[in-house]
Tab-separated table of C-alpha atoms in Angstrom:
chain	number	residue	atom	x	y	z
A	541	LYS	CA	122.960	111.900	81.171
A	542	LYS	CA	119.207	112.691	81.895
A	543	LYS	CA	117.326	110.143	80.104
A	544	LEU	CA	118.313	106.473	80.237
A	545	LYS	CA	116.386	103.179	78.856
A	546	ILE	CA	117.629	99.864	80.000
A	547	SER	CA	116.228	96.952	78.111
A	548	GLY	CA	116.605	93.197	77.951
A	549	ARG	CA	114.500	90.096	78.349
A	550	GLU	CA	116.738	88.970	81.155
A	551	LEU	CA	116.570	92.118	83.141
A	552	LEU	CA	116.576	91.029	86.791
A	553	SER	CA	117.638	93.960	88.593
A	554	VAL	CA	118.621	97.718	88.332
A	555	PRO	CA	122.439	97.976	87.495
A	556	ILE	CA	124.069	99.544	90.527
A	557	GLN	CA	125.806	102.127	88.275
A	558	VAL	CA	122.470	103.868	87.713
A	559	PHE	CA	122.236	105.060	91.119
A	560	GLY	CA	125.412	107.323	90.667
A	561	LEU	CA	123.564	109.269	88.027
A	562	ASP	CA	122.092	111.920	90.252
A	563	GLN	CA	120.970	114.195	87.487
A	564	LEU	CA	118.917	111.469	85.880
A	565	GLN	CA	115.385	112.619	84.993
A	566	VAL	CA	113.789	109.670	83.105
A	567	LEU	CA	114.542	106.176	83.903
A	568	GLU	CA	112.734	103.409	81.611
A	569	MET	CA	113.118	99.743	82.449
A	570	SER	CA	109.994	98.457	80.668
A	571	PRO	CA	109.110	96.785	77.401
A	572	GLU	CA	105.626	98.306	77.330
A	573	ARG	CA	105.871	100.535	74.367
A	574	GLU	CA	107.830	98.188	72.136
A	575	SER	CA	106.393	94.656	72.480
A	576	CYS	CA	104.131	92.400	74.728
A	577	LEU	CA	107.414	91.073	76.350
A	578	ARG	CA	107.766	90.984	80.254
A	579	TYR	CA	111.183	91.595	81.922
A	580	ARG	CA	111.927	89.717	85.244
A	581	MET	CA	112.628	92.291	87.922
A	582	GLU	CA	111.009	91.557	91.199
A	583	LEU	CA	112.284	94.245	93.140
A	584	LEU	CA	113.104	97.970	92.950
A	585	PRO	CA	116.061	98.430	95.360
A	586	GLN	CA	115.995	101.116	98.233
A	587	GLU	CA	118.767	102.849	96.343
A	588	ILE	CA	116.061	104.278	93.753
A	589	GLY	CA	115.587	107.063	96.633
A	590	ARG	CA	119.070	108.459	95.383
A	591	LEU	CA	117.564	109.542	92.152
A	592	ARG	CA	116.160	112.716	93.462
A	593	ASN	CA	115.754	114.515	90.073
A	594	LEU	CA	113.717	111.741	88.510
A	595	THR	CA	110.682	113.061	86.915
A	596	CYS	CA	109.493	109.992	85.027
A	597	LEU	CA	109.991	106.198	86.109
A	598	TYR	CA	108.628	103.546	83.718
A	599	VAL	CA	108.663	99.961	85.231
A	600	ASP	CA	105.674	98.448	83.563
A	601	SER	CA	105.670	94.808	82.485
A	602	ASN	CA	108.148	93.253	84.984
A	603	ASN	CA	107.382	91.097	87.991
A	604	LEU	CA	107.500	93.580	90.788
A	605	LYS	CA	105.972	92.486	94.191
A	606	LYS	CA	106.890	95.274	96.250
A	607	ILE	CA	107.882	99.107	95.898
A	608	PRO	CA	110.340	100.480	98.445
A	609	ALA	CA	109.366	102.987	100.924
A	610	GLU	CA	112.256	105.199	99.423
A	611	ILE	CA	109.962	105.817	96.402
A	612	GLY	CA	108.573	108.594	98.697
A	613	THR	CA	111.728	110.679	98.415
A	614	LEU	CA	111.518	111.262	94.796
A	615	SER	CA	109.916	114.544	95.086
A	616	CYS	CA	110.024	115.621	91.534
A	617	LEU	CA	108.369	112.572	90.065
A	618	GLU	CA	105.529	113.408	87.715
A	619	ARG	CA	104.885	110.296	86.036
A	620	LEU	CA	104.990	106.586	87.457
A	621	THR	CA	104.110	103.525	85.493
A	622	LEU	CA	103.754	100.346	87.394
A	623	SER	CA	101.151	98.382	85.193
A	624	ASN	CA	101.469	94.642	84.575
A	625	ASN	CA	103.463	93.578	87.675
A	626	SER	CA	102.606	91.511	90.753
A	627	LEU	CA	101.828	94.304	93.272
A	628	SER	CA	99.226	93.751	95.988
A	629	SER	CA	99.993	96.888	97.888
A	630	LEU	CA	101.931	100.298	97.795
A	631	PRO	CA	103.986	101.849	100.612
A	632	ALA	CA	102.365	104.546	102.512
A	633	GLU	CA	105.400	106.781	101.635
A	634	MET	CA	103.925	107.099	98.120
A	635	GLY	CA	101.558	109.840	99.541
A	636	ALA	CA	104.492	112.103	99.649
A	637	LEU	CA	104.609	112.282	95.701
A	638	GLN	CA	102.840	115.548	95.700
A	639	ARG	CA	104.173	116.467	92.115
A	640	LEU	CA	102.806	113.036	90.770
A	641	GLN	CA	100.331	113.618	87.900
A	642	SER	CA	100.038	110.250	86.074
A	643	LEU	CA	100.072	106.920	87.959
A	644	HIS	CA	99.603	103.524	85.953
A	645	LEU	CA	98.650	100.534	88.137
A	646	ALA	CA	96.670	98.468	85.753
A	647	ASN	CA	96.760	94.673	85.720
A	648	ASN	CA	98.287	94.169	89.200
A	649	SER	CA	96.771	92.330	92.234
A	650	LEU	CA	95.430	95.163	94.114
A	651	THR	CA	92.173	94.275	96.087
A	652	GLU	CA	91.504	97.950	97.171
A	653	LEU	CA	92.514	101.444	96.103
A	654	PRO	CA	95.586	102.139	98.219
A	655	VAL	CA	95.168	104.993	100.661
A	656	PRO	CA	98.419	106.728	99.617
A	657	VAL	CA	96.949	107.187	95.965
A	658	CYS	CA	94.171	109.262	97.488
A	659	GLN	CA	96.758	111.673	99.046
A	660	LEU	CA	98.243	112.583	95.606
A	661	ARG	CA	96.698	115.997	95.275
A	662	SER	CA	98.370	116.748	91.761
A	663	LEU	CA	97.129	113.525	90.196
A	664	THR	CA	95.312	114.069	86.857
A	665	PHE	CA	95.530	110.555	85.430
A	666	LEU	CA	94.868	107.168	87.328
A	667	ASP	CA	94.604	103.620	85.832
A	668	VAL	CA	93.786	100.883	88.142
A	669	SER	CA	92.050	98.706	85.741
A	670	ASP	CA	92.358	94.988	85.777
A	671	ASN	CA	92.866	94.296	89.475
A	672	LYS	CA	90.514	93.004	92.052
A	673	ILE	CA	89.345	96.348	93.574
A	674	ASP	CA	86.068	95.948	95.376
A	675	THR	CA	85.851	99.363	97.340
A	676	ILE	CA	87.053	102.784	96.730
A	677	PRO	CA	87.800	104.813	100.170
A	678	SER	CA	85.967	107.959	100.770
A	679	SER	CA	89.213	109.949	100.664
A	680	ILE	CA	89.131	109.612	96.940
A	681	GLN	CA	87.489	112.984	97.130
A	682	HIS	CA	90.803	114.696	97.808
A	683	LEU	CA	91.977	114.130	94.300
A	684	GLU	CA	90.547	117.318	93.224
A	685	LYS	CA	92.599	117.625	90.012
A	686	LEU	CA	91.575	114.125	88.693
A	687	GLU	CA	90.631	114.094	85.047
A	688	THR	CA	90.910	110.497	83.976
A	689	PHE	CA	89.962	107.556	86.206
A	690	LEU	CA	90.057	104.107	84.633
A	691	LEU	CA	88.510	101.284	86.878
A	692	LEU	CA	87.556	98.670	84.244
A	693	PHE	CA	87.640	94.756	84.978
A	694	ASN	CA	87.774	95.104	88.770
A	695	SER	CA	85.205	93.802	91.501
A	696	LEU	CA	83.229	96.992	92.341
A	697	GLU	CA	79.541	96.576	93.451
A	698	SER	CA	79.000	100.164	94.441
A	699	LEU	CA	80.328	103.590	94.104
A	700	PRO	CA	80.823	105.878	97.118
A	701	GLU	CA	79.100	109.196	96.869
A	702	ASP	CA	82.398	110.983	97.076
A	703	VAL	CA	83.186	109.907	93.534
A	704	CYS	CA	80.597	112.506	92.687
A	705	LEU	CA	82.833	115.129	94.111
A	706	LEU	CA	85.466	114.740	91.567
A	707	ARG	CA	84.171	117.606	89.357
A	708	ASN	CA	87.150	117.733	87.082
A	709	LEU	CA	86.586	114.239	85.786
A	710	HIS	CA	86.437	114.134	81.892
A	711	THR	CA	86.840	110.351	81.609
A	712	LEU	CA	85.531	107.607	83.806
A	713	TRP	CA	85.660	104.168	82.779
A	714	LEU	CA	83.683	101.606	84.957
A	715	GLY	CA	83.121	98.727	82.550
A	716	ASN	CA	83.118	95.150	83.490
A	717	ASN	CA	82.527	95.515	87.125
A	718	HIS	CA	79.645	94.276	89.361
A	719	LEU	CA	77.755	97.581	89.589
A	720	ARG	CA	74.033	97.429	90.203
A	721	SER	CA	73.526	101.149	91.009
A	722	LEU	CA	74.975	104.415	90.654
A	723	PRO	CA	75.006	107.271	93.291
A	724	ALA	CA	72.235	109.596	93.080
A	725	ALA	CA	74.614	112.596	92.706
A	726	PHE	CA	76.396	110.849	89.590
A	727	GLY	CA	74.566	113.366	87.260
A	728	GLU	CA	76.615	116.133	88.781
A	729	LEU	CA	79.824	114.865	87.095
A	730	VAL	CA	78.996	117.567	84.271
A	731	ASN	CA	82.419	117.615	82.854
A	732	LEU	CA	82.576	114.004	81.634
A	733	ASP	CA	82.699	114.133	77.915
A	734	TRP	CA	79.709	112.467	76.761
A	735	GLY	CA	80.755	113.213	73.072
A	736	TYR	CA	79.728	111.058	70.097
A	737	ASN	CA	83.289	110.122	68.845
A	738	TYR	CA	83.936	107.872	71.812
A	739	CYS	CA	82.384	107.187	75.284
A	740	SER	CA	84.418	108.725	78.084
A	741	CYS	CA	82.099	107.147	80.651
A	742	ASN	CA	81.852	103.394	80.178
A	743	PHE	CA	79.321	101.093	81.896
A	744	GLU	CA	79.386	97.942	79.746
A	745	GLY	CA	79.541	94.779	81.444
A	746	ASN	CA	77.817	95.798	84.615
A	747	PRO	CA	74.369	94.382	85.823
A	748	LEU	CA	73.080	98.092	86.246
A	749	GLN	CA	69.587	98.401	87.508
A	750	SER	CA	69.351	101.970	88.747
A	751	PRO	CA	69.647	103.790	86.607
A	752	PRO	CA	69.077	101.354	83.669
A	753	PRO	CA	71.533	101.312	80.856
A	754	GLU	CA	69.588	103.142	78.537
A	755	VAL	CA	69.353	106.015	80.915
A	756	CYS	CA	73.000	106.129	81.299
A	757	SER	CA	73.522	106.372	77.722
A	758	ARG	CA	71.595	109.831	77.916
A	759	GLY	CA	74.461	111.323	79.895
A	760	PRO	CA	74.291	113.408	83.205
A	761	GLU	CA	71.154	115.167	82.349
A	762	GLY	CA	69.306	111.951	81.779
A	763	ILE	CA	70.847	110.476	84.972
A	764	ARG	CA	69.823	113.552	87.016
A	765	ASP	CA	66.267	113.440	85.684
A	766	TYR	CA	65.817	109.735	86.582
A	767	PHE	CA	67.078	110.334	90.249
A	768	SER	CA	64.740	113.255	90.413
A	769	SER	CA	61.706	111.393	89.225
A	770	LEU	CA	62.444	108.731	92.019
A	771	ARG	CA	62.419	111.371	94.656
A	772	ARG	CA	59.086	112.583	93.533
A	773	ILE	CA	57.564	109.177	93.849
């Protein structure tokens, strides 16, 4: 069996029999895609590290408070969804998940972007919306392949210049933070999709002053022109 979904409102733990399925590739223990329910699992057991062939692990909408260090042994993992839990930190061993492409951490209790996340060189999708993150470490620049970065509903007061080195970004949502300014090099993110069908760069709900919101709406060229004009003054 390569795919397994375990469901039930009273789900409290991973059934021990699961850890004998050493060929398992997809394990889903989340109500996320079928309802707004939460399951009640508070802990992933250390034995999760036995499932060395896992490529997808879905544990959204539980009550997880901690992720075991053994998660770092899942070297085939490409997708990990941990949104809607009670996580305040992640183990350093997560930095070993070098095949991980998609990481969902929205609606937890994170106060900073965990350093192990910035070590995931294959990451293309990162959602840390609706936490309490107030700083982004300079090591963010190592996420060279990152295309989608969702930071809505956090406590950011500033963005480090290193964010502007993420040249593969196509979507960056910054809405509902405390941002008053953007880095001078922000306009260098020329791969952001400033299309007319949807806004891939969201600033709403920030007290932006530099550049002002009307300048942000003009896209990277308008932002570059704004900062160039400041340097000429």
